[in-house]
XYZ file of C-alpha atoms in Angstrom:
785
model
C -30.613 16.514 -29.279
C -31.585 13.691 -30.916
C -34.552 12.052 -32.313
C -36.509 9.511 -34.696
C -38.414 11.274 -37.291
C -40.876 9.125 -36.892
C -41.839 10.104 -33.343
C -41.580 13.132 -34.421
C -44.256 12.420 -37.080
C -46.474 10.969 -34.590
C -46.886 14.140 -32.901
C -46.679 17.316 -36.041
C -46.811 15.452 -39.761
C -46.331 18.078 -42.492
C -46.486 17.564 -45.301
C -42.966 17.604 -46.756
C -40.000 15.039 -47.125
C -37.221 14.637 -44.534
C -34.681 16.915 -46.626
C -37.280 19.556 -46.445
C -37.883 19.253 -42.815
C -34.308 18.840 -42.027
C -33.516 22.410 -44.186
C -37.368 24.404 -42.273
C -35.613 23.543 -39.264
C -32.426 24.938 -40.249
C -33.867 27.885 -41.027
C -35.872 28.140 -37.977
C -32.629 29.043 -36.204
C -32.651 24.876 -35.408
C -29.306 24.292 -36.752
C -29.512 20.522 -37.872
C -26.067 18.650 -37.900
C -26.957 15.250 -39.456
C -30.192 14.166 -40.921
C -28.829 9.983 -40.141
C -30.881 7.034 -41.828
C -31.577 4.179 -38.771
C -30.984 1.733 -41.399
C -28.600 0.628 -44.433
C -31.053 0.346 -48.286
C -32.338 -2.806 -48.748
C -35.843 -4.244 -49.715
C -37.814 -7.035 -50.087
C -36.837 -8.445 -46.702
C -40.077 -9.347 -44.470
C -41.074 -10.859 -41.278
C -40.552 -15.043 -41.578
C -41.305 -17.881 -39.265
C -39.264 -21.195 -39.556
C -42.205 -24.177 -39.641
C -39.383 -27.563 -40.689
C -35.140 -28.305 -40.023
C -33.877 -30.988 -41.709
C -30.447 -31.470 -42.832
C -28.435 -31.298 -46.113
C -28.215 -34.378 -47.783
C -25.936 -33.388 -49.439
C -23.368 -31.085 -46.399
C -23.031 -31.682 -42.770
C -23.001 -27.636 -42.207
C -26.609 -27.410 -44.137
C -29.954 -27.650 -43.326
C -33.349 -27.167 -45.704
C -35.852 -24.782 -43.947
C -39.817 -24.695 -45.147
C -40.414 -20.798 -44.270
C -43.381 -19.437 -43.739
C -43.312 -15.594 -45.162
C -46.902 -14.551 -45.054
C -47.784 -16.584 -48.544
C -50.093 -19.398 -49.481
C -46.844 -21.673 -49.755
C -43.764 -21.827 -47.769
C -40.597 -21.636 -49.113
C -37.580 -23.571 -49.232
C -34.685 -22.697 -48.724
C -31.306 -23.842 -47.695
C -29.290 -21.992 -44.960
C -25.954 -22.455 -42.741
C -26.839 -21.005 -39.550
C -26.522 -22.365 -36.402
C -29.243 -21.079 -34.962
C -31.615 -21.594 -36.977
C -35.222 -24.177 -35.810
C -38.464 -24.682 -35.544
C -40.471 -22.288 -34.567
C -38.124 -18.956 -34.523
C -39.330 -15.943 -36.309
C -36.187 -14.319 -38.699
C -35.582 -11.606 -41.951
C -36.438 -13.302 -44.965
C -34.686 -12.292 -48.435
C -37.088 -13.332 -50.774
C -35.706 -13.455 -54.181
C -35.246 -10.165 -56.320
C -34.443 -8.603 -53.006
C -31.464 -5.993 -52.822
C -29.293 -5.999 -49.504
C -26.822 -3.553 -48.872
C -23.227 -4.050 -51.039
C -26.060 -3.955 -54.170
C -25.840 -8.456 -53.210
C -29.073 -9.747 -55.309
C -30.950 -12.436 -53.805
C -32.159 -15.312 -56.123
C -33.199 -18.444 -56.853
C -29.885 -20.697 -56.443
C -29.592 -24.410 -56.421
C -27.186 -24.689 -52.661
C -25.775 -28.236 -53.827
C -28.915 -29.888 -55.461
C -31.126 -28.216 -53.590
C -33.001 -25.739 -55.216
C -33.111 -22.152 -52.366
C -35.770 -19.744 -52.929
C -34.502 -17.438 -50.580
C -32.161 -16.298 -48.079
C -32.572 -16.154 -44.365
C -30.654 -13.188 -43.094
C -28.449 -11.889 -39.666
C -28.621 -8.233 -38.567
C -25.008 -7.678 -40.388
C -26.166 -8.965 -43.836
C -28.582 -6.053 -43.515
C -26.141 -3.658 -42.661
C -28.363 -3.511 -38.816
C -24.782 -4.829 -36.736
C -21.016 -5.061 -37.037
C -21.152 -9.020 -36.107
C -23.741 -11.569 -36.098
C -23.856 -15.339 -34.361
C -25.843 -16.480 -36.777
C -29.447 -15.129 -37.376
C -31.336 -12.725 -36.310
C -34.189 -13.413 -34.045
C -37.104 -11.768 -34.082
C -39.431 -11.581 -30.961
C -41.817 -13.981 -30.788
C -45.391 -11.975 -31.400
C -43.491 -9.672 -34.753
C -46.262 -10.653 -37.027
C -45.314 -12.655 -40.267
C -45.340 -11.809 -43.772
C -44.905 -8.117 -42.434
C -42.015 -6.445 -44.499
C -38.895 -6.134 -41.628
C -38.860 -1.674 -42.238
C -42.577 -1.353 -41.245
C -41.870 -3.578 -38.868
C -38.545 -2.251 -37.127
C -39.630 1.409 -38.168
C -36.567 1.231 -40.462
C -37.520 3.857 -43.324
C -36.926 6.175 -40.375
C -34.076 8.880 -40.186
C -32.219 10.427 -36.950
C -32.351 13.825 -36.801
C -29.377 15.770 -34.651
C -30.154 19.029 -33.637
C -27.478 21.946 -32.045
C -29.779 23.958 -29.587
C -28.218 27.241 -28.668
C -28.256 28.391 -25.379
C -31.556 30.071 -25.450
C -33.857 27.116 -27.606
C -34.325 25.198 -24.320
C -37.940 24.308 -25.672
C -36.847 22.131 -28.189
C -34.919 19.992 -25.896
C -38.251 17.517 -25.832
C -39.955 16.140 -28.774
C -43.215 18.194 -27.946
C -41.115 21.199 -27.932
C -39.588 20.937 -31.536
C -43.664 19.262 -32.307
C -44.618 23.142 -31.821
C -42.353 24.678 -33.366
C -42.578 22.319 -36.709
C -46.414 23.414 -36.301
C -46.153 26.648 -36.365
C -43.426 27.149 -38.696
C -45.986 25.159 -40.757
C -49.814 25.843 -39.633
C -49.177 21.699 -39.247
C -51.679 20.780 -36.246
C -49.852 19.408 -33.326
C -51.426 16.310 -31.172
C -49.706 16.086 -27.612
C -49.679 12.810 -26.192
C -53.206 11.872 -24.876
C -52.529 11.986 -20.974
C -55.062 9.945 -18.258
C -55.442 10.422 -15.172
C -54.840 7.895 -13.143
C -57.674 6.593 -10.363
C -55.680 6.546 -7.343
C -55.766 3.048 -5.185
C -53.570 3.799 -2.824
C -53.983 5.481 0.086
C -50.612 6.320 1.375
C -48.059 9.916 0.414
C -44.508 11.101 1.623
C -44.772 14.613 3.292
C -42.457 16.752 0.824
C -41.130 20.082 2.470
C -39.276 22.510 0.762
C -36.597 24.133 2.860
C -36.013 26.488 -0.360
C -38.995 28.169 -2.214
C -36.931 30.326 -4.335
C -35.068 27.641 -5.896
C -38.098 25.115 -5.964
C -40.527 26.442 -6.349
C -42.741 23.444 -7.467
C -42.339 19.971 -6.351
C -44.871 17.082 -6.681
C -44.070 13.783 -6.309
C -46.289 9.967 -6.049
C -46.621 6.474 -4.568
C -47.010 3.775 -6.867
C -46.904 0.465 -4.883
C -46.644 -3.612 -6.709
C -44.617 -1.908 -9.231
C -42.625 -5.057 -11.421
C -39.722 -3.367 -12.440
C -38.621 -6.596 -14.035
C -41.182 -6.318 -16.870
C -39.383 -5.623 -20.393
C -39.456 -2.346 -22.316
C -41.475 -2.748 -25.071
C -40.015 -2.761 -27.932
C -41.644 0.770 -29.060
C -40.227 2.819 -26.371
C -36.366 1.379 -26.659
C -36.281 1.840 -29.689
C -37.564 5.746 -29.803
C -35.180 6.112 -27.158
C -32.135 4.305 -28.772
C -32.275 7.013 -31.725
C -32.641 9.523 -29.550
C -29.004 8.410 -27.182
C -30.590 7.206 -24.452
C -29.384 3.256 -23.053
C -32.533 1.501 -21.892
C -31.896 0.127 -18.505
C -35.285 -1.128 -17.499
C -38.840 -0.678 -17.397
C -39.526 2.032 -14.355
C -36.033 4.680 -15.508
C -36.621 4.021 -19.434
C -40.035 5.608 -18.783
C -39.026 8.143 -16.702
C -35.901 8.799 -19.930
C -39.350 8.671 -21.983
C -41.279 10.976 -20.360
C -37.730 13.808 -20.358
C -37.796 13.646 -24.043
C -40.969 13.837 -25.440
C -41.835 17.250 -22.704
C -38.590 18.001 -21.953
C -39.525 17.314 -18.075
C -36.250 15.552 -16.193
C -37.703 12.558 -13.115
C -36.386 10.449 -11.387
C -38.426 7.341 -9.475
C -36.647 6.297 -6.096
C -36.801 2.785 -4.565
C -39.831 4.016 -1.604
C -38.463 1.654 -0.010
C -35.350 3.073 0.165
C -36.628 6.120 2.139
C -36.883 7.395 5.507
C -40.050 9.683 6.454
C -39.783 12.391 4.358
C -38.526 13.849 1.394
C -37.315 17.328 1.890
C -35.769 19.568 -0.862
C -32.582 21.788 0.943
C -29.405 23.394 0.694
C -26.734 20.456 1.710
C -24.440 21.103 4.684
C -21.091 21.317 4.312
C -19.557 17.849 4.823
C -22.383 15.796 3.142
C -21.148 13.674 0.563
C -23.155 11.057 -1.524
C -22.603 8.146 -4.142
C -24.120 9.021 -7.153
C -25.567 6.717 -9.720
C -22.412 6.795 -12.009
C -19.971 5.599 -8.543
C -18.855 8.730 -8.678
C -18.630 10.471 -4.903
C -19.322 14.477 -4.629
C -18.725 16.661 -1.154
C -21.374 19.173 -1.104
C -21.294 22.373 0.246
C -24.156 24.748 0.817
C -24.725 26.105 -2.596
C -25.868 22.825 -3.486
C -29.341 22.319 -3.727
C -30.495 18.293 -2.597
C -33.604 16.235 -2.456
C -32.988 13.923 1.033
C -34.899 11.974 3.258
C -34.908 12.109 7.202
C -31.072 10.539 7.179
C -29.459 10.880 4.193
C -28.462 12.689 0.607
C -31.295 10.839 -2.057
C -30.196 13.466 -4.907
C -28.210 16.686 -6.601
C -31.585 17.787 -7.135
C -31.630 18.211 -10.825
C -28.465 16.273 -11.783
C -28.248 13.015 -10.459
C -29.591 10.744 -7.773
C -28.047 8.348 -5.320
C -26.329 5.277 -6.032
C -28.259 3.250 -3.069
C -31.751 4.774 -3.938
C -32.458 3.948 -7.238
C -35.017 1.695 -9.105
C -33.856 -1.672 -10.196
C -35.189 -5.012 -11.340
C -35.919 -5.776 -7.241
C -38.252 -2.887 -7.157
C -42.134 -3.067 -6.268
C -42.344 0.505 -4.694
C -41.720 3.269 -6.561
C -41.587 6.766 -5.941
C -41.967 8.693 -8.751
C -41.094 12.373 -8.324
C -41.729 15.565 -10.361
C -40.025 18.954 -10.312
C -39.476 22.574 -11.586
C -35.454 24.056 -10.814
C -34.890 27.343 -10.883
C -31.996 27.454 -13.276
C -29.906 30.118 -10.923
C -30.486 26.952 -8.653
C -28.962 24.259 -11.345
C -26.078 26.204 -13.255
C -22.737 25.303 -13.272
C -23.533 22.931 -10.220
C -23.036 19.752 -12.624
C -19.367 21.390 -14.106
C -17.953 22.186 -10.647
C -18.123 18.215 -10.456
C -17.487 17.164 -13.866
C -20.794 16.088 -14.651
C -22.776 16.565 -17.590
C -26.745 15.273 -17.415
C -29.737 15.536 -19.238
C -31.223 16.806 -16.860
C -29.213 19.489 -16.062
C -28.803 20.589 -19.626
C -32.854 21.214 -19.233
C -32.479 22.718 -15.558
C -30.652 25.025 -16.910
C -31.798 26.248 -19.641
C -35.354 26.109 -18.192
C -38.065 23.372 -18.267
C -41.815 24.715 -19.001
C -42.978 25.021 -14.811
C -46.252 24.499 -15.901
C -46.579 21.405 -17.654
C -43.927 19.902 -14.047
C -47.618 17.828 -13.058
C -48.497 16.997 -16.129
C -45.347 14.885 -16.618
C -46.287 13.211 -13.442
C -49.202 12.176 -14.326
C -48.271 10.984 -17.927
C -45.056 9.052 -15.809
C -47.577 6.984 -13.854
C -49.954 6.262 -17.127
C -46.698 4.867 -18.927
C -45.632 3.705 -15.614
C -49.053 1.522 -14.797
C -49.907 0.518 -17.887
C -46.107 -1.474 -18.624
C -45.279 -2.250 -14.771
C -48.858 -2.524 -13.334
C -49.430 -0.771 -9.586
C -51.459 0.758 -7.364
C -51.717 4.722 -7.275
C -51.342 7.287 -4.796
C -52.593 10.499 -4.376
C -49.387 13.678 -5.728
C -48.186 15.166 -3.248
C -47.359 18.572 -3.931
C -45.112 21.294 -2.586
C -45.207 24.707 -4.448
C -44.645 28.595 -3.938
C -44.374 31.376 -6.366
C -43.729 30.028 -9.723
C -41.715 32.648 -12.557
C -43.510 35.321 -13.645
C -44.388 35.865 -17.491
C -44.938 40.005 -17.578
C -46.323 40.728 -21.135
C -43.164 43.019 -23.744
C -44.549 45.924 -25.627
C -44.783 44.914 -29.385
C -44.497 47.776 -31.661
C -46.004 47.246 -36.107
C -43.718 50.186 -36.760
C -40.678 48.156 -35.026
C -41.317 45.195 -36.895
C -41.014 47.210 -40.091
C -38.156 49.148 -39.377
C -36.344 45.912 -38.057
C -36.915 43.098 -41.324
C -37.659 45.749 -43.364
C -40.908 44.266 -44.510
C -44.260 45.473 -44.211
C -46.074 43.212 -41.952
C -50.000 43.752 -41.734
C -51.409 43.341 -38.254
C -53.640 40.607 -39.444
C -49.976 39.112 -40.219
C -48.649 39.501 -36.583
C -51.350 38.245 -34.637
C -51.723 35.351 -36.743
C -47.624 34.707 -36.487
C -48.557 35.106 -32.609
C -51.003 32.582 -32.413
C -48.973 30.246 -34.591
C -46.932 30.909 -32.419
C -48.765 30.418 -29.510
C -48.322 33.415 -27.685
C -51.304 35.089 -25.386
C -51.505 38.798 -26.747
C -54.065 41.884 -26.856
C -54.046 44.312 -29.747
C -54.575 47.853 -29.491
C -53.987 49.242 -33.282
C -50.458 48.943 -34.044
C -49.588 48.161 -29.855
C -48.957 44.642 -29.204
C -49.078 43.177 -25.558
C -47.406 40.004 -25.584
C -47.196 37.254 -23.045
C -44.619 34.519 -23.540
C -45.857 31.240 -22.737
C -44.236 29.183 -19.184
C -42.037 27.110 -21.908
C -39.637 29.979 -23.698
C -37.329 30.845 -20.600
C -35.378 33.202 -23.613
C -38.436 35.642 -24.323
C -37.484 39.155 -22.242
C -37.535 41.744 -25.016
C -39.338 42.998 -27.744
C -36.761 41.888 -30.403
C -37.423 38.691 -29.328
C -40.332 39.035 -30.236
C -39.383 40.390 -33.730
C -37.061 37.341 -34.419
C -40.114 35.044 -33.811
C -42.193 36.477 -36.614
C -39.197 36.614 -38.620
C -38.572 33.186 -37.932
C -41.881 32.092 -38.918
C -42.268 34.290 -41.542
C -39.393 32.546 -43.481
C -36.311 34.573 -43.292
C -35.199 33.044 -47.155
C -38.731 35.398 -47.782
C -37.238 38.766 -46.730
C -35.984 40.301 -49.726
C -32.508 41.047 -49.836
C -32.705 45.149 -50.567
C -30.188 47.042 -50.946
C -29.656 49.863 -48.995
C -29.637 53.397 -50.431
C -28.211 56.711 -48.676
C -26.793 59.374 -49.879
C -22.959 60.023 -49.649
C -21.416 62.917 -48.564
C -18.056 63.694 -48.493
C -16.701 64.262 -45.003
C -14.452 66.905 -43.230
C -10.939 66.154 -44.057
C -9.492 68.972 -41.005
C -6.751 70.380 -42.282
C -5.300 70.494 -38.876
C -4.521 67.050 -38.382
C -3.275 64.338 -40.223
C -4.661 61.545 -41.902
C -4.060 57.825 -40.220
C -3.152 56.588 -43.809
C -0.787 58.982 -44.213
C 1.529 57.668 -41.231
C 0.823 54.095 -42.122
C 2.569 55.133 -46.124
C 4.957 56.855 -44.511
C 6.217 53.558 -42.351
C 5.502 51.130 -45.507
C 7.499 53.670 -47.576
C 9.816 52.707 -45.138
C 10.118 49.143 -45.206
C 7.393 48.228 -42.203
C 4.950 46.164 -42.044
C 1.864 47.031 -40.066
C 0.089 43.583 -37.636
C -3.001 43.575 -35.197
C -1.924 42.178 -31.823
C -4.762 41.666 -29.369
C -4.661 44.008 -26.543
C -4.427 41.563 -23.761
C -1.270 39.686 -23.013
C 0.507 37.982 -20.005
C 0.912 39.965 -17.102
C 4.390 38.870 -16.741
C 5.153 40.831 -19.575
C 3.429 43.532 -18.657
C 5.789 43.538 -15.883
C 8.877 42.977 -17.339
C 8.685 45.686 -19.931
C 6.403 48.261 -18.796
C 7.700 48.578 -15.694
C 3.588 48.215 -14.359
C 3.455 46.455 -11.351
C -0.570 47.045 -11.370
C -1.754 46.139 -14.652
C -5.424 46.521 -15.217
C -6.751 42.393 -14.718
C -9.148 40.630 -16.899
C -11.752 39.712 -14.859
C -12.750 36.124 -16.781
C -9.601 35.924 -19.641
C -10.138 33.839 -22.632
C -6.691 32.574 -21.709
C -3.880 31.751 -18.791
C -1.629 33.785 -20.906
C -4.444 36.751 -21.995
C -5.063 38.003 -18.032
C -4.338 41.991 -18.256
C -4.637 44.556 -20.697
C -1.777 46.044 -21.938
C -0.427 49.730 -21.365
C 2.332 49.382 -24.246
C 2.303 47.815 -27.916
C 5.505 46.213 -27.148
C 4.358 42.973 -25.764
C 2.358 42.423 -29.413
C 5.419 43.444 -31.581
C 8.095 41.478 -29.296
C 5.828 38.438 -30.119
C 5.036 38.896 -33.366
C 9.689 39.264 -34.495
C 9.638 36.303 -32.561
C 7.444 34.100 -34.756
C 8.818 35.377 -37.652
C 12.169 34.857 -36.500
C 10.772 31.003 -35.660
C 10.546 31.016 -39.675
C 13.975 32.244 -40.892
C 13.242 35.753 -41.395
C 16.682 37.432 -41.069
C 15.139 41.170 -41.226
C 12.187 42.457 -39.327
C 10.318 45.840 -39.851
C 6.872 45.676 -38.145
C 4.818 48.864 -36.422
C 1.258 48.805 -34.674
C -1.273 51.222 -34.015
C -3.439 50.816 -31.348
C -5.172 51.444 -27.611
C -3.686 50.630 -24.473
C -5.195 50.542 -21.502
C -4.344 52.216 -17.159
C -5.549 53.505 -14.603
C -5.084 56.955 -13.802
C -6.924 58.675 -9.954
C -9.486 55.646 -9.882
C -10.479 56.028 -13.771
C -9.442 53.994 -16.466
C -7.938 55.832 -19.594
C -7.429 54.080 -22.835
C -5.117 55.990 -25.232
C -4.678 55.036 -29.341
C -0.907 54.793 -29.623
C 1.696 54.004 -32.884
C 4.543 52.122 -31.516
C 6.989 50.011 -33.951
C 10.289 48.166 -33.738
C 12.884 47.175 -35.880
C 15.392 43.918 -36.695
C 18.641 43.243 -38.462
C 20.467 44.841 -40.944
C 19.862 48.638 -41.817
C 18.789 48.006 -45.412
C 17.517 44.931 -47.646
C 20.426 42.992 -48.572
C 22.332 44.420 -51.495
C 25.646 45.261 -53.426
C 25.078 49.556 -52.772
C 25.270 49.555 -49.584
C 28.013 47.235 -46.673
C 26.087 45.491 -43.945
C 25.220 46.945 -40.902
C 22.823 46.090 -38.416
C 20.187 48.807 -37.571
C 20.650 51.192 -34.750
C 19.269 53.924 -32.702
C 20.058 56.424 -34.939
C 18.408 54.664 -37.449
C 14.770 54.432 -35.671
C 15.044 57.721 -34.813
C 15.475 58.749 -37.970
C 12.121 56.704 -38.412
C 10.637 59.053 -36.130
C 11.571 62.329 -37.243
C 10.448 61.175 -40.813
C 6.394 60.543 -39.153
C 7.372 64.310 -37.720
C 8.777 65.984 -40.535
C 8.868 68.951 -40.686
C 8.241 69.777 -36.932
C 11.823 68.902 -35.347
C 11.177 66.958 -32.561
C 13.816 66.573 -29.037
C 15.111 63.569 -28.183
C 16.386 63.431 -24.291
C 18.521 60.912 -23.322
C 16.196 58.596 -20.312
C 15.667 55.064 -18.555
C 13.397 53.175 -19.237
C 12.263 49.454 -17.763
C 11.810 47.811 -21.590
C 15.153 49.971 -22.778
C 19.583 50.078 -23.202
C 20.264 52.744 -20.608
C 22.930 53.740 -22.522
C 20.591 53.801 -26.062
C 17.023 55.031 -24.508
C 15.512 58.461 -25.688
C 12.787 59.638 -24.303
C 10.812 62.139 -27.699
C 9.652 65.409 -26.672
C 7.558 67.633 -29.249
C 7.554 70.962 -27.486
C 7.328 70.730 -23.475
C 4.714 67.571 -24.585
C 6.572 63.961 -23.581
C 5.364 62.111 -27.079
C 7.141 59.354 -26.277
C 10.411 56.292 -26.323
C 12.631 55.365 -28.490
C 15.587 53.001 -27.758
C 17.684 49.528 -27.859
C 15.970 46.645 -26.569
C 17.188 45.719 -22.307
C 19.878 42.592 -22.820
C 17.854 41.271 -20.029
C 15.299 41.006 -21.798
C 16.842 39.726 -25.132
C 18.699 36.944 -23.781
C 15.464 35.957 -22.210
C 12.954 35.952 -25.045
C 15.688 34.312 -27.439
C 16.739 37.351 -29.822
C 20.443 37.072 -31.209
C 20.224 40.639 -31.716
C 19.234 43.991 -29.858
C 15.911 44.802 -31.487
C 14.652 49.162 -31.310
C 11.283 49.638 -30.688
C 9.779 53.100 -30.546
C 6.441 54.948 -28.874
C 4.383 57.619 -30.300
C 0.946 59.066 -28.757
C -0.737 58.882 -31.665
C -2.582 61.972 -30.977
C 0.259 64.171 -30.589
C 1.571 62.214 -34.524
C -1.561 63.177 -36.440
C -1.371 66.828 -35.258
C -0.654 69.358 -37.974
C -0.062 73.216 -38.314
C -2.319 74.548 -40.866
C 0.000 75.966 -43.489
C 0.734 80.171 -43.612
C 1.522 82.606 -45.954
C 5.516 84.066 -45.815
C 6.446 86.394 -48.688
C 9.259 85.133 -50.207
C 12.357 87.394 -49.538
C 14.312 88.911 -52.740
C 17.528 88.898 -50.827
C 20.304 86.941 -50.416
C 20.771 85.277 -46.947
C 24.265 85.509 -44.717
C 25.447 82.711 -42.920
C 27.780 82.853 -39.848
C 28.923 80.927 -37.811
C 29.893 80.232 -34.045
C 31.978 78.177 -32.505
C 31.893 77.375 -28.960
C 33.838 75.214 -26.095
C 31.012 73.856 -23.475
C 31.353 71.281 -21.038
C 30.627 67.567 -22.210
C 27.142 67.966 -19.711
C 26.246 70.430 -21.804
C 24.034 69.294 -23.986
C 23.011 70.983 -27.372
C 19.028 71.141 -27.193
C 19.688 73.147 -24.240
C 21.986 75.550 -26.498
C 19.474 75.470 -29.572
C 16.589 76.634 -26.515
C 18.432 79.856 -25.461
C 19.615 80.761 -28.890
C 16.097 80.072 -29.750
C 14.652 81.887 -26.596
C 16.776 84.849 -26.931
C 14.853 86.136 -30.103
C 17.714 87.008 -32.273
C 16.839 89.705 -35.367
C 16.885 88.812 -38.608
C 17.641 84.403 -38.158
C 15.674 82.724 -39.959
C 17.154 79.363 -38.832
C 20.519 77.541 -36.282
C 21.172 73.883 -36.914
C 24.824 72.397 -35.538
C 27.227 71.432 -37.723
C 29.815 70.011 -36.199
C 31.396 68.790 -33.128
C 34.640 67.845 -32.385
C 36.181 66.258 -29.185
C 40.275 65.412 -28.978
C 43.424 67.032 -29.814
C 43.788 70.546 -28.339
C 40.948 70.157 -26.259
C 40.830 69.715 -22.222
C 39.204 66.921 -20.829
C 36.141 66.881 -20.098
C 35.147 70.139 -23.267
C 33.918 69.508 -26.298
C 33.128 71.889 -29.357
C 30.110 72.769 -31.097
C 29.945 74.858 -34.168
C 26.316 76.318 -35.097
C 25.218 77.358 -38.980
C 23.334 80.988 -38.062
C 21.348 82.150 -41.115
C 19.798 85.230 -41.476
C 17.845 87.298 -43.954
C 15.622 90.301 -43.819
C 12.995 90.184 -46.099
C 12.565 93.468 -46.599
C 15.689 95.181 -47.310
C 19.415 94.129 -47.240
C 21.226 93.681 -44.198
C 24.066 95.694 -43.038
C 27.345 94.629 -41.077
C 26.591 96.220 -38.314
C 22.811 94.538 -38.195
C 24.659 91.310 -38.459
C 26.675 91.336 -35.438
C 24.061 92.831 -33.544
C 22.352 89.705 -34.408
C 25.093 87.879 -33.364
C 26.110 89.399 -30.202
C 22.921 88.547 -28.782
C 23.307 84.638 -30.046
C 26.377 85.029 -28.497
C 25.476 86.403 -25.095
C 22.477 83.634 -25.266
C 25.815 80.550 -24.830
C 27.596 82.412 -22.394
C 24.880 82.735 -20.210
C 25.066 78.903 -20.902
C 28.733 78.667 -20.169
C 30.186 78.602 -23.490
C 33.329 80.058 -24.132
C 33.840 81.440 -28.272
C 36.730 79.208 -29.558
C 39.646 81.280 -31.151
């Protein structure tokens, strides 16, 4: 939103500088993106009239001019401009003037003739990039007036970055109301005179969709002179607001839109057939817009139509052949309120961004729709003349403005300042909010131009803006600190992080959104959780595993010449189970490159399954895990294991599948693991046990088993046997090869036995060993001789 500061000060003129006004608006939530002077600094330049022009006796291209600058005697000025002539009015820099570029005007002798000033072009004054000669001013320019006063060059163009909720400030009147409320300065809206009806003619207006268009007003004006020039003051205000002057009628509608925030449209009445109807477009209808863009319409688009064709996309842009041009003599002025829901998104669908749609999408003041039509009529008659007809209206149910409860206690609690009832009432009155007070409680009715107020917090924000954010003290929070309980049955997350960091891993944080194909490939998820409104096409689904983010981070590091990468992440994963959405916390890591940093003490070795298995085991120590061969869509089928804790599956470990290694361009296969964080954080509370006073006894058991028999199966069998005095059972030797039958392997277990109360006898020890041997026999094991 761009506007002229001088224009704003005709409506409200607080006693503050331009910089102070800019700061005030920004701190009130209307961010000032830019404040630019409309002209560079220069002084002592006045409007002058050239009285006489004669050729310079000593130069072919110079003229000696007699110039009236409003003084007693005309000045003699030597000028070389080709367009200088008697009777023209031009800018004249007097002696002592300073022009842009620090150019000083002095009395000078030019080819023997004294010159007492300089006639200026727009370029020399810094108001144009190029000039063909002197800047010719209008014939009615007052001689002797300073140019800065005459053209209002001591002005600034403010550029506001409006938030979507402040559509009421997309007009000069809206900004003036805001400044008036902030500064308590009086606001003087433009005086609107109701025009006398001199034309007994109306157009019939029909609204087929009163929900989308609750109010539509129109008026005929005949005998308009559209060829008349737009007044200089209006052109100046339009140009400084970013509008290009077109013709007087269109400029007036644009002016009213900028002034009051009500978009308007003017139709050439002679190009209309019958009455005007506001309706939904029918499939297949089309029109060519004012910008010569052809569009195909459907029933979601609200249109203005006559009995024959579509005249405009309601609230967006008019049709090319129904607009007003210089030959136009009869005008139909339109002023309507379109509901924001009926306009929102329609312009973007067709690649359009218009001033009208910008305002209607955010909501315009529906109580000022008729006033805007009267204002436009007043300006049209004053500038272009014409005979005015009665207003045709079609009105339905306008938006309700329900009152909002406001509690003083809530204001104090949110803002942290003790505003009295008198202060609250005064601030609400400055905002032009109607309200009823009942002690510390208020019922506030928002005005028709504020669509952004619906709950109590909105009103509290308004009070804070007017009170001034700078005036709210920054009070440090005060609270009592207590130690939070720390259960011994759970490990702190920091311990897990520290363990991984100590093993050369670095923590990353990735988005919970990933590419759908990655979720299908690496997680084997045929139905990933899709986002309704993804922020990017490659972030379209929710992750069910952390592997996607880790692989992306690995590739990012490899592309930056990192040859050894170890990463981990703790985060949420998402799934849909039995129709319910489930969120679980996982810990995942990936290792790539050498198992150890480069050094002389270790031979270079690529990280493998067992290196990362040791890392996972360290996280759970002293709890023992089981690693069971299994298959996972992301992992190498022969180098993949499911991680078990007791009877529960808590994660995966393995080498990335060669297919994905090739697809993601990884020179080496990384090792990946993923664990359920809840299982990792669980901890057994330590229990006291008596320290044995007697030495343990070791016995070794060597057995032959088939290759298909797993060590875990044998260990589980011996553990279930619950042999007396057995404290520990562990595998210490595995042998395959010479001396064994094909398909057989030899396993040797270390068994530690200990009685905490007495010395164990050979009989007791042999009895316990016999129990273990019997359990092994039941698994098909044979004792080695």
